[in-house]
Protein backbone atom coordinates (compact mmCIF):
# COMPACT_ATOMS: atom_id res chain seq x y z
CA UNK A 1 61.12 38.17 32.10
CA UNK A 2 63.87 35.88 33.47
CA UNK A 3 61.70 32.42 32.64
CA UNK A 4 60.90 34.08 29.27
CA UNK A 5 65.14 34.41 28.36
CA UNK A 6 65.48 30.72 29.78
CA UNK A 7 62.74 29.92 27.55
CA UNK A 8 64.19 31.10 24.37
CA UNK A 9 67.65 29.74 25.67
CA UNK A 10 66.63 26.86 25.48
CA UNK A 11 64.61 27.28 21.94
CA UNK A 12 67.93 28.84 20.73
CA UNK A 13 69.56 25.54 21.52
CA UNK A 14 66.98 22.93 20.70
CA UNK A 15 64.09 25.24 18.19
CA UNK A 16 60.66 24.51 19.43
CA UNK A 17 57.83 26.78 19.41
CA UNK A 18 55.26 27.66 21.40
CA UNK A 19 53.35 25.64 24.28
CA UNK A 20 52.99 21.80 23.49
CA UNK A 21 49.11 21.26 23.02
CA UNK A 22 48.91 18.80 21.22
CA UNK A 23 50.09 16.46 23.71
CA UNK A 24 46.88 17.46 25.19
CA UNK A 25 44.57 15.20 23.32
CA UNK A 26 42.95 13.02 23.02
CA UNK A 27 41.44 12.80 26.49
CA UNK A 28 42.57 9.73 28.43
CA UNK A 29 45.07 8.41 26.43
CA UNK A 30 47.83 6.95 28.08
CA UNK A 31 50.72 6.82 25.47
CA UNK A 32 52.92 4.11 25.49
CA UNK A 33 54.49 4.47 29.50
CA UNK A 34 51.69 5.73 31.25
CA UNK A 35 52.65 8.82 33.72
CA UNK A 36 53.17 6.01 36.70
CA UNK A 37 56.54 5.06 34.80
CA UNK A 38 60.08 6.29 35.49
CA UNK A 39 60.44 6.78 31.74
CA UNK A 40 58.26 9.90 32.55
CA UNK A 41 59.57 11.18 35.46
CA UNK A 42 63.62 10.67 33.97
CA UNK A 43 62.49 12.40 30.79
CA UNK A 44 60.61 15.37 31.99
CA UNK A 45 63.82 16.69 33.22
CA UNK A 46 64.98 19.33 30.44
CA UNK A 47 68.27 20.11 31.57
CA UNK A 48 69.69 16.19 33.17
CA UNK A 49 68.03 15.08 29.47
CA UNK A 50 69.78 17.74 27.21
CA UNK A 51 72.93 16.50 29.51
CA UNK A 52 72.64 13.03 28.67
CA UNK A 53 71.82 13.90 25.12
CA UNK A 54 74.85 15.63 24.51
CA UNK A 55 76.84 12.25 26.16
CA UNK A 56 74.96 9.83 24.13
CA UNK A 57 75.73 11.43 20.75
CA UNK A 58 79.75 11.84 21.68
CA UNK A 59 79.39 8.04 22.15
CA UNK A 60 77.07 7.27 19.30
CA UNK A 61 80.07 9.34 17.04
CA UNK A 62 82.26 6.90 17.95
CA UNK A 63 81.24 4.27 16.03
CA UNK A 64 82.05 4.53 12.42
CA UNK A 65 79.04 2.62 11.22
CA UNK A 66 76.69 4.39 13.42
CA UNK A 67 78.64 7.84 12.53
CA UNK A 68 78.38 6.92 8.55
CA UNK A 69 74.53 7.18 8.59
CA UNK A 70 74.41 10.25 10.17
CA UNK A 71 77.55 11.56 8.40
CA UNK A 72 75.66 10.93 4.74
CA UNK A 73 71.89 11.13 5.37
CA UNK A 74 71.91 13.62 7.55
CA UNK A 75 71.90 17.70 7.99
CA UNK A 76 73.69 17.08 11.56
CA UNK A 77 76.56 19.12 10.39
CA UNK A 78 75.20 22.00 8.88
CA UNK A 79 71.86 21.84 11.49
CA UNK A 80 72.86 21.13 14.92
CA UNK A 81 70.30 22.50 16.33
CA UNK A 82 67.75 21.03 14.06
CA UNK A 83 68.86 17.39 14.42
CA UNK A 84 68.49 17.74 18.02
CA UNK A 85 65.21 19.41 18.06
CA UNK A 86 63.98 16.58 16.42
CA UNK A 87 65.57 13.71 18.39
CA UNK A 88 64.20 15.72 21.52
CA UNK A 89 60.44 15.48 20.04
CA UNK A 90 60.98 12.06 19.29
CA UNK A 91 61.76 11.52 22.98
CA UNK A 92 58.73 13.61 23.98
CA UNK A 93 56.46 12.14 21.18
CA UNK A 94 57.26 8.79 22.60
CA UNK A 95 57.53 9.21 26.05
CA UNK A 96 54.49 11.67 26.69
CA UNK A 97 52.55 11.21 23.33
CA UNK A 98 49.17 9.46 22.63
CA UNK A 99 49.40 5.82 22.04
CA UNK A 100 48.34 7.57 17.90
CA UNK A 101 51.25 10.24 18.39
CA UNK A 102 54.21 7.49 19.74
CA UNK A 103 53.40 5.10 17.01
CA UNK A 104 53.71 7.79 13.98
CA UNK A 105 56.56 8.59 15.37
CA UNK A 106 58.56 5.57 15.36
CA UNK A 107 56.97 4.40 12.23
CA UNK A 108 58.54 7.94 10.70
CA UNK A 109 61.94 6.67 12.07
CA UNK A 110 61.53 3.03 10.98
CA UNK A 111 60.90 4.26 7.43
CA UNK A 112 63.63 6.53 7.65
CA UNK A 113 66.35 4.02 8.49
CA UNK A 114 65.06 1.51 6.10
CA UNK A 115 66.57 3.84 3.41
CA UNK A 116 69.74 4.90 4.85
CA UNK A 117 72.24 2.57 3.73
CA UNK A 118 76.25 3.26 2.34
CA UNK A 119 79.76 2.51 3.24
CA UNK A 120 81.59 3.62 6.36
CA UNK A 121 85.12 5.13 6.18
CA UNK A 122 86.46 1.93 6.53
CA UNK A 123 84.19 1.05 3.15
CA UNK A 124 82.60 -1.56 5.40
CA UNK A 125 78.67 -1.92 4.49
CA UNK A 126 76.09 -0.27 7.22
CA UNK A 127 72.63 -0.07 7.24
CA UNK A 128 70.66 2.26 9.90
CA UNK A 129 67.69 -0.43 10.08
CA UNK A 130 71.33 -2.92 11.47
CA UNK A 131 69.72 -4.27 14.84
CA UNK A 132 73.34 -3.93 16.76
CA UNK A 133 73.61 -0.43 15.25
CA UNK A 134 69.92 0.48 16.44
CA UNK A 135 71.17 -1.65 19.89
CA UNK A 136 74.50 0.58 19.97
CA UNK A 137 72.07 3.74 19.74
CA UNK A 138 69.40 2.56 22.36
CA UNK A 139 72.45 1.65 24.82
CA UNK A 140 74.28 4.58 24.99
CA UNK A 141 70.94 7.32 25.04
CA UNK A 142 69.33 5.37 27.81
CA UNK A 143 72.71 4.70 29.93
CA UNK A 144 73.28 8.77 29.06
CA UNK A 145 69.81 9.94 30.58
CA UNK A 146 69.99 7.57 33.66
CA UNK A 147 73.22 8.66 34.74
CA UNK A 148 72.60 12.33 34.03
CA UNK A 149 69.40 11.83 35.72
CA UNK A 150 71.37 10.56 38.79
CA UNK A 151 74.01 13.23 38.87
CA UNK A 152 72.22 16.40 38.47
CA UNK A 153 68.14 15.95 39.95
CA UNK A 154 68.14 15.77 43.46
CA UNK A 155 65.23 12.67 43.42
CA UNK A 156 66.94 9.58 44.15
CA UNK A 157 65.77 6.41 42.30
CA UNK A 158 66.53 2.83 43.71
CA UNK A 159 68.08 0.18 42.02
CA UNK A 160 64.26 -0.85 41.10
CA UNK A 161 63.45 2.08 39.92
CA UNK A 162 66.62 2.28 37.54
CA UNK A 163 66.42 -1.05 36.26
CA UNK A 164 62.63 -0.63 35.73
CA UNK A 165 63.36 2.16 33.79
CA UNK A 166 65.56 0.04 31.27
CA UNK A 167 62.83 -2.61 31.08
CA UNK A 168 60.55 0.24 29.95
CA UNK A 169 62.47 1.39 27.39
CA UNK A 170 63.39 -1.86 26.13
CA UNK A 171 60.55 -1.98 24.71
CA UNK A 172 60.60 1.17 22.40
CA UNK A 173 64.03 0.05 21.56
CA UNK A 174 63.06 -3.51 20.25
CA UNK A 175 59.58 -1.57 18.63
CA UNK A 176 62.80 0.83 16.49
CA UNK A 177 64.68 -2.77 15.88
CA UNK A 178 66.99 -4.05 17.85
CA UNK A 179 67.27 -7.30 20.04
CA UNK A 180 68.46 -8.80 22.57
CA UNK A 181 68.61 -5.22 24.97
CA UNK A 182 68.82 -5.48 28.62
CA UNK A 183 66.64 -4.33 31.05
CA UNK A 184 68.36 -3.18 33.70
CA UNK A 185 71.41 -0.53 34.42
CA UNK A 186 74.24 -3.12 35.23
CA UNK A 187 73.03 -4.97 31.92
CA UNK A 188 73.07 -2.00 30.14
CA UNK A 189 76.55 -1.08 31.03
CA UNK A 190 77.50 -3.93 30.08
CA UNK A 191 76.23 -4.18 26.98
CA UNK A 192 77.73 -0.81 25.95
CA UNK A 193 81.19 -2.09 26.30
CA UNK A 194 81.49 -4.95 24.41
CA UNK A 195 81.12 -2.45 21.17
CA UNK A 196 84.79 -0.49 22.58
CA UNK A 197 86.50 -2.99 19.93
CA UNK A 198 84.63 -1.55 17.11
CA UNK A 199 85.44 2.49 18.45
CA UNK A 200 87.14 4.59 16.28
CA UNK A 201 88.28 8.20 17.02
CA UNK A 202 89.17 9.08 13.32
CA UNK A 203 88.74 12.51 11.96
CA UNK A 204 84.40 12.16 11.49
CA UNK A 205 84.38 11.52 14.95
CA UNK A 206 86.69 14.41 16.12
CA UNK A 207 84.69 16.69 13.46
CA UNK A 208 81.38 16.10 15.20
CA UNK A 209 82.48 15.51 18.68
CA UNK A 210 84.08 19.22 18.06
CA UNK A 211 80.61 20.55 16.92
CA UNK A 212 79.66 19.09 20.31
CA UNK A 213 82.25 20.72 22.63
CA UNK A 214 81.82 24.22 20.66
CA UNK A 215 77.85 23.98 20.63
CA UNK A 216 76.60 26.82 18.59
CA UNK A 217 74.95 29.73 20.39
CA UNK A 218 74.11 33.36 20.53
CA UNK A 219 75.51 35.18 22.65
CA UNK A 220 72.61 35.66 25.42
CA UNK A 221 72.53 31.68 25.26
CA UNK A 222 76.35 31.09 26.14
CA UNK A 223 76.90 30.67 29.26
CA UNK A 224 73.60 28.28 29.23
CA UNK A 225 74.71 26.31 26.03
CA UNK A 226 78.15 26.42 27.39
CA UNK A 227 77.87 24.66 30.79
CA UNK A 228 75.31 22.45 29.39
CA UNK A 229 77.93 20.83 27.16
CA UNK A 230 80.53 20.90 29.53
CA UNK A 231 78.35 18.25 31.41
CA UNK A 232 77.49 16.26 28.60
CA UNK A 233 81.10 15.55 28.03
CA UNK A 234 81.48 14.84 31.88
CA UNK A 235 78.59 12.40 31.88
CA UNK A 236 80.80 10.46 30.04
CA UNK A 237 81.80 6.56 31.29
CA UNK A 238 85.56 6.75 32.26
CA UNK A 239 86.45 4.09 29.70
CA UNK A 240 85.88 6.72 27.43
CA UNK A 241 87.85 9.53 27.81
CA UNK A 242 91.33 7.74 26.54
CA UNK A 243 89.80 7.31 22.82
CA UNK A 244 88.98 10.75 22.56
CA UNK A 245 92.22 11.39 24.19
CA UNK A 246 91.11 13.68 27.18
CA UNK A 247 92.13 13.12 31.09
CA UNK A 248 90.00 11.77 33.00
CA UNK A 249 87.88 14.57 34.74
CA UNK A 250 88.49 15.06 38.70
CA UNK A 251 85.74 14.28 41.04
CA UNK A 252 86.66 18.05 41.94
CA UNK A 253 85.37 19.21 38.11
CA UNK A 254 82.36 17.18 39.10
CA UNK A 255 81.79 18.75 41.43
CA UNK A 256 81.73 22.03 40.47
CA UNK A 257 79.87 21.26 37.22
CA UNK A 258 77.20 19.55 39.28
CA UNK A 259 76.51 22.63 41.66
CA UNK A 260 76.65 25.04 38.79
CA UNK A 261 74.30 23.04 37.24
CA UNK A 262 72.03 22.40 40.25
CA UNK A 263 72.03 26.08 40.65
CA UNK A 264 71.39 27.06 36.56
CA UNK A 265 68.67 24.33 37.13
CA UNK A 266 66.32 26.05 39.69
CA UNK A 267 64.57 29.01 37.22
CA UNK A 268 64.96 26.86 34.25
CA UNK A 269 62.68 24.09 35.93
CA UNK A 270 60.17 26.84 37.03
CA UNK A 271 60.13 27.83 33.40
CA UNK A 272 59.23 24.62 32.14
CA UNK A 273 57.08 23.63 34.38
CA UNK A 274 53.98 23.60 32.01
CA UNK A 275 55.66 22.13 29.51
CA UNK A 276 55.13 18.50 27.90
CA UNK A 277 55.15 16.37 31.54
CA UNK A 278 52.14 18.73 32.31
CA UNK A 279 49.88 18.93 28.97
CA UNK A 280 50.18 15.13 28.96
CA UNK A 281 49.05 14.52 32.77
CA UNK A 282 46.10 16.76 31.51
CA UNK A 283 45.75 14.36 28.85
CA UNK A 284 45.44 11.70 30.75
CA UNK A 285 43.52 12.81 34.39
CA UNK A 286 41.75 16.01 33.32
CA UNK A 287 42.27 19.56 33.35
CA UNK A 288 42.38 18.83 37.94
CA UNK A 289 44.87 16.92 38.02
């Protein structure tokens, strides 16, 4: 009964339906990672991924090019929960998917951003399929997942591990458009901040980074929703935090948000358990494995 409520939690946040089969065929495929990759053991965290997720998009509304595509081609504001529902089977499609399933996928979202073009509220030109704008994207989800990954699942990586994980997703970055990523953590940080020049907190930004903070819920889903955003917004990098004009968090409301977390994290692992990750190992060793 409780893993049943976590389960619909977490559809009530994210939609999603029923158990993930077809990640199930066809028999033997390996996808694009493989399961011996980090990219599958970072991503088949729910909760350290829906963390990072909520991080990445407070940083992706900060720049107004990057904010004007989804600001005018797309339902983010009136579907929330919709826009991330798809962004998280993109992940899985990607990540877990047959070699078939991962290339639809980012075929769908190559096509996509070939049409999404307009003027930002500057009235500067953007264009989705803009390889620093797909770079700017890339950057801040994989930076977002890595260090959520690191603050709230109890499996240490090494530095190898990390940086492999980078090089891995490198490459579905540069097969969505852009160039010239790094692969490895200390590149990818970085990277991310030579775009703080072109950050703008104007009133977009504050509209959707409000959206973010206030994440619509029922109210069985709260206290769920509700912590899970809180630690989105603290997964933040400290440079941060001035442009949206909030202090700087306290390693003490780390703290607490992490153990809360770790705690929330327990039955909503068990829950999940035969989720995507699993189906796709099935996929790939047999029904014994």
């Amino acid at each position: 009964m409780i893993e049943e409520l976590i389960r619909r939690s977490i559809r009530e946040m994210v939609g999603g339906g029923g158990p993930p089969v077809a990640f199930l065929e066809p028999a033997g495929d390996r996808g694009l990672f493989g399961p011996e990759s980090i990219a599958w053991k970072v991503h088949a965290d729910f909760i350290s991924m829906m963390i990072g997720g909520i991080s990445s998009l407070v940083l992706q509304a900060l720049h107004p090019k990057a904010l004007a595509g989804v600001w005018d081609h797309s339902s983010f504001r009136q579907d929330l929960k919709g826009r991330l529902g798809r962004t998280a089977f993109f992940i899985a499609a990607t990540t877990y998917g047959s070699q078939d399933m991962a290339d639809k996928a980012i075929n769908r979202v190559n096509q996509i951003h070939q049409k999404v073009t307009g003027f930002d509220e500057f009235n500067q030109p953007y264009r989705a399929d803009d390889p620093e704008l797909l770079a700017w994207v890339h950057l801040t989800e994989t930076r977002s997942f890595m260090c959520s990954y690191e603050s709230y699942r109890s499996e240490a990586l090494s530095t190898k591990q990390k940086d492999q994980y980078f090089t891995e997703m490198k490459m579905l970055g540069e097969r969505l458009g852009a160039i010239d990523l790094p692969d490895t953590y200390a590149g990818t940080e970085q990277a991310i901040r030579q775009y703080i020049p072109q950050l703008h907190y104007g009133e977009r930004a504050k509209s959707i980074i409000g959206m973010l903070d206030n994440f619509p819920s029922n109210l069985s889903a709260k206290p769920f929703v509700r912590m899970i955003s809180r630690a989105g917004f603290l997964n933040l990098p400290d440079w941060a935090y001035p442009i949206i004009q909030r202090p700087l968090p306290s390693q003490l409301e780390h703290l607490a948000v992490q153990s809360a977390i770790r705690v929330m994290a327990i039955p909503v692992r068990e829950a999940l358990k035969d989720g995507v990750a699993a189906h796709s190992l099935r996929r790939v060793y047999g029904s014994t494995k």
